[in-house]
XYZ file of C-alpha atoms in Angstrom:
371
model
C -24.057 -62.029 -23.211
C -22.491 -58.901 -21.307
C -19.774 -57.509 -19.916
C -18.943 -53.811 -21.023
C -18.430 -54.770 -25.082
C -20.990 -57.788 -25.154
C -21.312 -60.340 -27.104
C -19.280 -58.255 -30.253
C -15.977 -59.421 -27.580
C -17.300 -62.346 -25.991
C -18.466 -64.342 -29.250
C -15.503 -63.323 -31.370
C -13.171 -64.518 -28.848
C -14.773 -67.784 -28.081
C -14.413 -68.537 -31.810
C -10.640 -67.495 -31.612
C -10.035 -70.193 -28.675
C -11.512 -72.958 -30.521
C -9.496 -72.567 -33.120
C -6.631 -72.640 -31.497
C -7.826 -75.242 -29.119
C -8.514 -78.427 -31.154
C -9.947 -80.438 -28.647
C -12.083 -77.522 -27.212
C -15.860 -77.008 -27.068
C -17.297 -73.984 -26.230
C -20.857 -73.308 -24.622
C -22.183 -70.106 -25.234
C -24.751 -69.325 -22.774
C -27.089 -65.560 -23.414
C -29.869 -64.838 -25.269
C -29.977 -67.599 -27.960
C -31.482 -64.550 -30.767
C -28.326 -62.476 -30.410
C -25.677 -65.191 -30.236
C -26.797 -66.674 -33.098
C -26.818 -63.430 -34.919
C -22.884 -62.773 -34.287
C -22.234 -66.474 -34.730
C -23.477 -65.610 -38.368
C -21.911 -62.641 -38.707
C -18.617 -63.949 -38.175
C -19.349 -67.229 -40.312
C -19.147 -69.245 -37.395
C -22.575 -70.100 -37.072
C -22.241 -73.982 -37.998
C -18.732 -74.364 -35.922
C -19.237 -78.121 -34.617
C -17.089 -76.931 -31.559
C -19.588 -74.305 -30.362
C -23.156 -74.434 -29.115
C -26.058 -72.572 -27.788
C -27.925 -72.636 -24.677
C -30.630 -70.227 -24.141
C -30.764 -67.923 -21.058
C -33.847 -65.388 -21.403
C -32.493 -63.193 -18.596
C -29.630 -60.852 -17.501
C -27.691 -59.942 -14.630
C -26.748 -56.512 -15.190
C -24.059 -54.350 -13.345
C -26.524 -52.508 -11.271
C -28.204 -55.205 -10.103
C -28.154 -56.131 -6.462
C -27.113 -59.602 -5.305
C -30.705 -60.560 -4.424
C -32.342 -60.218 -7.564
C -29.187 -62.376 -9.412
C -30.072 -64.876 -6.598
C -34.002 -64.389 -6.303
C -35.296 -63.050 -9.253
C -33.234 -63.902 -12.096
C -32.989 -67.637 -12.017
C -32.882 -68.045 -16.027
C -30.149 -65.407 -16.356
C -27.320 -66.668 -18.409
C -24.845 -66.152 -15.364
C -27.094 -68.826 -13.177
C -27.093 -71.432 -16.512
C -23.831 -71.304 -17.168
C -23.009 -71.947 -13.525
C -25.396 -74.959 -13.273
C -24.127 -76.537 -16.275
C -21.020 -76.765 -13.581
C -23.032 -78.429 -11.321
C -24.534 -80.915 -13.602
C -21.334 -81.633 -14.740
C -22.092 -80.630 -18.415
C -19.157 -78.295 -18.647
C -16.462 -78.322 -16.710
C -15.874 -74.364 -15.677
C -17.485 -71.366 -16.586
C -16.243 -68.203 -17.780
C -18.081 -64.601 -16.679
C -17.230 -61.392 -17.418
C -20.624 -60.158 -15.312
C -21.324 -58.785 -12.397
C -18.503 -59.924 -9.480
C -20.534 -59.580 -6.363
C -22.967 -61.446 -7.935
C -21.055 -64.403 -9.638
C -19.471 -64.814 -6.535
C -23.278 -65.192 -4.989
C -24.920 -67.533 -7.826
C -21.756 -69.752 -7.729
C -21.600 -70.300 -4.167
C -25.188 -70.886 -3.735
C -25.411 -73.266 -6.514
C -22.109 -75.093 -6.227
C -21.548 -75.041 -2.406
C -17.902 -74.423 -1.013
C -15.370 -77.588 -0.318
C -16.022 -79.307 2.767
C -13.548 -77.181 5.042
C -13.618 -73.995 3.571
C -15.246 -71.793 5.106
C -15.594 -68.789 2.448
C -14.336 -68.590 -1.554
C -11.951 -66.531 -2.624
C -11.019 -64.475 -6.207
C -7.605 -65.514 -7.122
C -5.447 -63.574 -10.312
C -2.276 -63.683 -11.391
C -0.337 -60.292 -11.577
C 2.987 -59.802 -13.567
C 6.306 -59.733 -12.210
C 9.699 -58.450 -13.005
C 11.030 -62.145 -13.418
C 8.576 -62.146 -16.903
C 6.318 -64.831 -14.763
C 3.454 -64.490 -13.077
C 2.541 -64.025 -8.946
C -0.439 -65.203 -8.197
C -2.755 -62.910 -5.085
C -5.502 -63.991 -3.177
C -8.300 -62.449 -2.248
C -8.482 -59.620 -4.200
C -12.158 -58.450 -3.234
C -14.641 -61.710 -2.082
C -14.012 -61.291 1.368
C -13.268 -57.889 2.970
C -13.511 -59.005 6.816
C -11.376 -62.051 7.514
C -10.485 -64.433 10.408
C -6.610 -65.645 10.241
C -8.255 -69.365 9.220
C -9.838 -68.158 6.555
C -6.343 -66.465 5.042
C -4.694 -69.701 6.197
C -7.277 -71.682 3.834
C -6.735 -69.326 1.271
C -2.990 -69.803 1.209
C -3.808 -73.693 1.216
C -6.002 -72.934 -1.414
C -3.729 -70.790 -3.604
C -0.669 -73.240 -3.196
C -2.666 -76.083 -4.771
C -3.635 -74.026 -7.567
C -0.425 -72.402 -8.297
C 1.273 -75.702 -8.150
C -0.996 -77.138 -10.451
C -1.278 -74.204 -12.579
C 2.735 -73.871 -12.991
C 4.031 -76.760 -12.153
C 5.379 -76.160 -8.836
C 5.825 -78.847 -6.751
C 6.078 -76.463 -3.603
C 5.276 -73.065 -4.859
C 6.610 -69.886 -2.102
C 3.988 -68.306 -0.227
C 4.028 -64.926 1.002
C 1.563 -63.116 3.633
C 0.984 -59.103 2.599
C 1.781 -56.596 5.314
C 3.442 -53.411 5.970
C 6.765 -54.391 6.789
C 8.717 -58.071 6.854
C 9.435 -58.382 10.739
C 7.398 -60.539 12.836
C 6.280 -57.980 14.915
C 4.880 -55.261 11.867
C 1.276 -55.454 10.893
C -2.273 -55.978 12.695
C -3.443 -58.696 14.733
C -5.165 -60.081 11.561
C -1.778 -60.680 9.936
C 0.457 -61.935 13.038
C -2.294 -64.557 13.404
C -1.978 -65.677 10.108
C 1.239 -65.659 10.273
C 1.946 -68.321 13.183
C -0.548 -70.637 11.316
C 1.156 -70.421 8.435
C 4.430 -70.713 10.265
C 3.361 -73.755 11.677
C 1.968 -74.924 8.310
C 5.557 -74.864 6.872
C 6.923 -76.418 9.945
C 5.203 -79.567 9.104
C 6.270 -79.642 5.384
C 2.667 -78.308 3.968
C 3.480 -74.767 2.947
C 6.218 -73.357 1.600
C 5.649 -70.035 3.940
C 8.193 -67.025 3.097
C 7.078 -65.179 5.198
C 5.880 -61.731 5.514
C 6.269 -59.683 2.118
C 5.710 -56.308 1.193
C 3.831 -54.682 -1.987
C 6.240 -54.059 -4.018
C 7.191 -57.896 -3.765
C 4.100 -58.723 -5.530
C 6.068 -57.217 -8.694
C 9.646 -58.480 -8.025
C 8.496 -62.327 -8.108
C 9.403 -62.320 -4.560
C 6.947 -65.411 -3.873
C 4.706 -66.978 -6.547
C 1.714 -66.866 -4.048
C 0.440 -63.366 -2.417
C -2.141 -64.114 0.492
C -4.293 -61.106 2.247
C -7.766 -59.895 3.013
C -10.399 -59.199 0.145
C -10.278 -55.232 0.729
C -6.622 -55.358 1.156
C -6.509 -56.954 -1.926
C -9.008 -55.228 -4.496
C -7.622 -51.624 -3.506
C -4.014 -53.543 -4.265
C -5.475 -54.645 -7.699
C -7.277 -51.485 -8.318
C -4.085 -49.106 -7.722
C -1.844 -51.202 -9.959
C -4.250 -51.122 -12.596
C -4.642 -47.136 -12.370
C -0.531 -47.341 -12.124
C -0.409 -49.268 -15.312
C -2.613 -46.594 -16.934
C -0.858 -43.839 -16.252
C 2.691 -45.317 -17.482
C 1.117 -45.845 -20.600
C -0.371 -42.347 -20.749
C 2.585 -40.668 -19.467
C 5.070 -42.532 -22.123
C 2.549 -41.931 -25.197
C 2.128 -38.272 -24.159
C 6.129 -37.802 -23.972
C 6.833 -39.038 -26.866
C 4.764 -37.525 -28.868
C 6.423 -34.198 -27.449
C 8.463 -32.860 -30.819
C 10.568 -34.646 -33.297
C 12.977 -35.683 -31.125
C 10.622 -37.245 -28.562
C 8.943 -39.377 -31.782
C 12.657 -40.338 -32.925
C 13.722 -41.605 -29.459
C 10.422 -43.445 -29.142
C 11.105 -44.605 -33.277
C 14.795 -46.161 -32.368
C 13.237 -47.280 -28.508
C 10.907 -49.227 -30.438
C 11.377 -52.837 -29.492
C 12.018 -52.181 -25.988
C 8.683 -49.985 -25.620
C 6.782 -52.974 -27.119
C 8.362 -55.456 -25.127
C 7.453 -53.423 -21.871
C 3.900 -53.078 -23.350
C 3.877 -57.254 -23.770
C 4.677 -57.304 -20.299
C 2.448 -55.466 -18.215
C -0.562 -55.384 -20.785
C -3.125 -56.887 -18.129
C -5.190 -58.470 -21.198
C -2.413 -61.498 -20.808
C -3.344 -61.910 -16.735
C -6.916 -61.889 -17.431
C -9.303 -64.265 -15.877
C -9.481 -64.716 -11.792
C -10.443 -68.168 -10.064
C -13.217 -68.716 -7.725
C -11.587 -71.087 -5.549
C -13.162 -72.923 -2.597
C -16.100 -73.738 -4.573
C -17.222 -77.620 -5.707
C -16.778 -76.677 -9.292
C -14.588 -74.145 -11.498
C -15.635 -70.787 -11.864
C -13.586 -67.862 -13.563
C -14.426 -64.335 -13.760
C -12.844 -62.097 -16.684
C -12.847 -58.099 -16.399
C -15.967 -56.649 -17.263
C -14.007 -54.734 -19.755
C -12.347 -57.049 -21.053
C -11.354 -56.579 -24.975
C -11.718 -59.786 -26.985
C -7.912 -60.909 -26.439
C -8.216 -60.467 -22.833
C -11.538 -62.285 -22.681
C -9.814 -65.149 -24.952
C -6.920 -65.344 -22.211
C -9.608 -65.839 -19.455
C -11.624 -68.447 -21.181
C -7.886 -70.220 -21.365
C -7.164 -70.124 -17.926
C -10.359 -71.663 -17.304
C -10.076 -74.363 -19.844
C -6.330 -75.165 -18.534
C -7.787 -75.292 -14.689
C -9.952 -78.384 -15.950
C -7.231 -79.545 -18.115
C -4.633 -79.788 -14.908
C -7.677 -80.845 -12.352
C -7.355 -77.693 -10.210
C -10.343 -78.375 -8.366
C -9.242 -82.066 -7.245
C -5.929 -80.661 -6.607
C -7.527 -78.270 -4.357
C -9.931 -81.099 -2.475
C -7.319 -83.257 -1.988
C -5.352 -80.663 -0.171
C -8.192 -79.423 1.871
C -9.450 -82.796 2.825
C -6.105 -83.543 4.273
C -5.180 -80.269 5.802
C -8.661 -79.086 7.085
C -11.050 -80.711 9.482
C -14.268 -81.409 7.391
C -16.247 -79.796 10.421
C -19.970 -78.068 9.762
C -18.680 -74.699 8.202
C -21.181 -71.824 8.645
C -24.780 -72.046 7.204
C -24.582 -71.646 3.214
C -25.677 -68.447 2.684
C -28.539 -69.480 0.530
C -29.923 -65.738 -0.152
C -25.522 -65.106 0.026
C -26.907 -61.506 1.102
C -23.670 -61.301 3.476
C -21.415 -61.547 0.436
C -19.840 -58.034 -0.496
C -19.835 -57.196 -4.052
C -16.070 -56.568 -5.237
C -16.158 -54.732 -8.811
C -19.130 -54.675 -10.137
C -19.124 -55.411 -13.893
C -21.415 -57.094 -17.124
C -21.374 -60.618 -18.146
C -19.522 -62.998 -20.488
C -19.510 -66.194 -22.432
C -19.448 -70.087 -21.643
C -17.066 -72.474 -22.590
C -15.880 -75.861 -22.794
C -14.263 -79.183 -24.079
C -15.505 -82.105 -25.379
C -13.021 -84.883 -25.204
C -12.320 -86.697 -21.824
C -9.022 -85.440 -21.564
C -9.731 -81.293 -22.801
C -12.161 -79.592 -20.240
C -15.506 -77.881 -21.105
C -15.870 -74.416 -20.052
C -19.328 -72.202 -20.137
C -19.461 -68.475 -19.778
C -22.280 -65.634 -18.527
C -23.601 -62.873 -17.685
């Protein structure tokens, strides 16, 4: 178990989603000495909804994406994902190492048939108290306009399973909304996707701007992976520095304290809002199974919120969603060779590892969790 906290977040929060998930079972996938040791620790050691399975290695932070793939082949990130594959769980939750999640998941699950490359999908907040949802925010950094067109494809059948959208809005990132702003890239995308919502498969906006990522503009957000994780990256810092700014004020004389005193339910209302532990827990999509990574820093709440958004992508049957669409939409053509050492995939933000989880009964989905 990693990611920055360990297993003292990981564990504790696994046992906090069973219990509020009846139907859930939870496979915790690490070292099987030191799982069993917080297990006990927290009483929970006998749960009925939570197992063990032994992984005697570790992917740490540092480590490069060829010894995940190459030499670490019992590390609990690799397990958990094979449990995917051999249908034993149904997704798995890591708070580990991005770059090389996103390597051990594609070479043991494979991509759809038609997609050409994954892609890490999040939600972000907006100011209509709902959530957009952005894609890629880091898998991909140099893109070809098909593969943002199969993201947006890709996106729409997850957001529409996800919230319930029967045509969800999707909007294309660039530097202005005319037609004529933005880099070739972009105005490529954009016909296909015009020409997507021509024949009633999109529901294309259009070109959107950043700040409609946070006004709700669209409920999907499609650009490159380096556009994306330097978008994700500077809201985060943003959302840091409100908070510090707003604790630091406040605590600036009596007056300050008894503003911030009769302010009280409004300041914890904005808190509820854009406290990123509730958007926790980005998507893998294009891949034959479900794979979700959490933030490497993730405190146990936030790490509880992305082991839910992994068990509610199995409970909705995201990744059939997502076939179906692809099978109709995309031309099951030879995509590129599977990267089978994935040495071409660029590591977007490197962190430590998580848990695995899961459900039992037919109709709850089991999730498992790693390094």
């Amino acid at each position: 178990m990693g990611g920055d906290h360990g297993p003292s977040v990981t564990i504790p929060a696994a046992i906090s989603f069973v219990k509020r998930e009846p139907d859930a079972e939870l496979i915790l996938v690490g070292q099987e000495a030191v799982i069993q040791s917080v297990l006990k620790k927290h009483k929970a050691a006998d749960h009925p909804r939570l197992s063990v399975r032994h992984a005697s290695e570790v992917v740490t932070m540092d480590d490069s994406i060829e010894v995940a793939l190459r030499r670490k082949k019992d590390s609990s990130m690799r397990v958990a994902v094979t449990l995917v594959k051999e249908n034993a769980v149904q997704a798995a939750v890591s708070a580990g190492n991005t770059g090389a999640l996103m390597a051990v998941s594609r070479y043991v699950l494979k991509t759809i048939p038609g997609v050409d490359r994954p892609a890490i999908c999040t939600i972000l907040p907006n100011q209509n108290d709902g959530p957009t949802y952005m894609l890629d925010l880091g898998a991909n950094v140099d893109c070809e306009p098909q593969h943002l067109q199969q993201f947006a494809l890709m996106g729409s059948a997850l957001v529409s399973a996800m919230e319930g959208k029967p045509r969800p809005t999707v909007g294309l990132l660039n530097i202005g909304e005319e037609d004529i702003k933005g880099n070739d890239l972009v105005k490529h995308t954009a016909e296909l996707l015009r020409a997507e919502h021509e024949k009633g498969v999109l529901n294309f906006y259009g070109n959107v701007e950043g700040n409609d990522i946070f006004e709700g503009t669209t409920d999907l957000v499609v650009c490159d992976g380096f556009v994306g994780n330097v978008t994700l990256k500077a809201s985060e810092g943003l959302g840091r520095f409100v908070k510090s700014v707003l604790t630091t004020e406040f605590k600036k004389g009596w007056l300050n304290m008894l503003g911030a005193l009769i302010a009280y339910g409004a300041i914890k209302a904005l808190s509820r809002r854009l406290n990123p532990s509730r958007y926790n827990g980005a998507s893998l999509l294009g891949l034959r199974g479900l794979v979700f990574k959490s933030h490497g820093g993730a405190d146990m709440y936030a790490f509880e919120w992305a082991i839910q958004r992994a068990y509610d992508a199995a409970k909705y049957d995201v990744l059939s969603r997502i076939k179906v669409t692809i099978d109709k939409l995309i031309p099951s053509a030879p995509t590129a060779a599977d990267p089978a050492d994935a040495a071409d995939l660029p590591a977007a933000a490197a962190t430590s590892a998580g848990v695995s989880a899961g459900a039992a009964s037919a109709a709850a989905p089991v999730i498992s969790a790693a390094d």
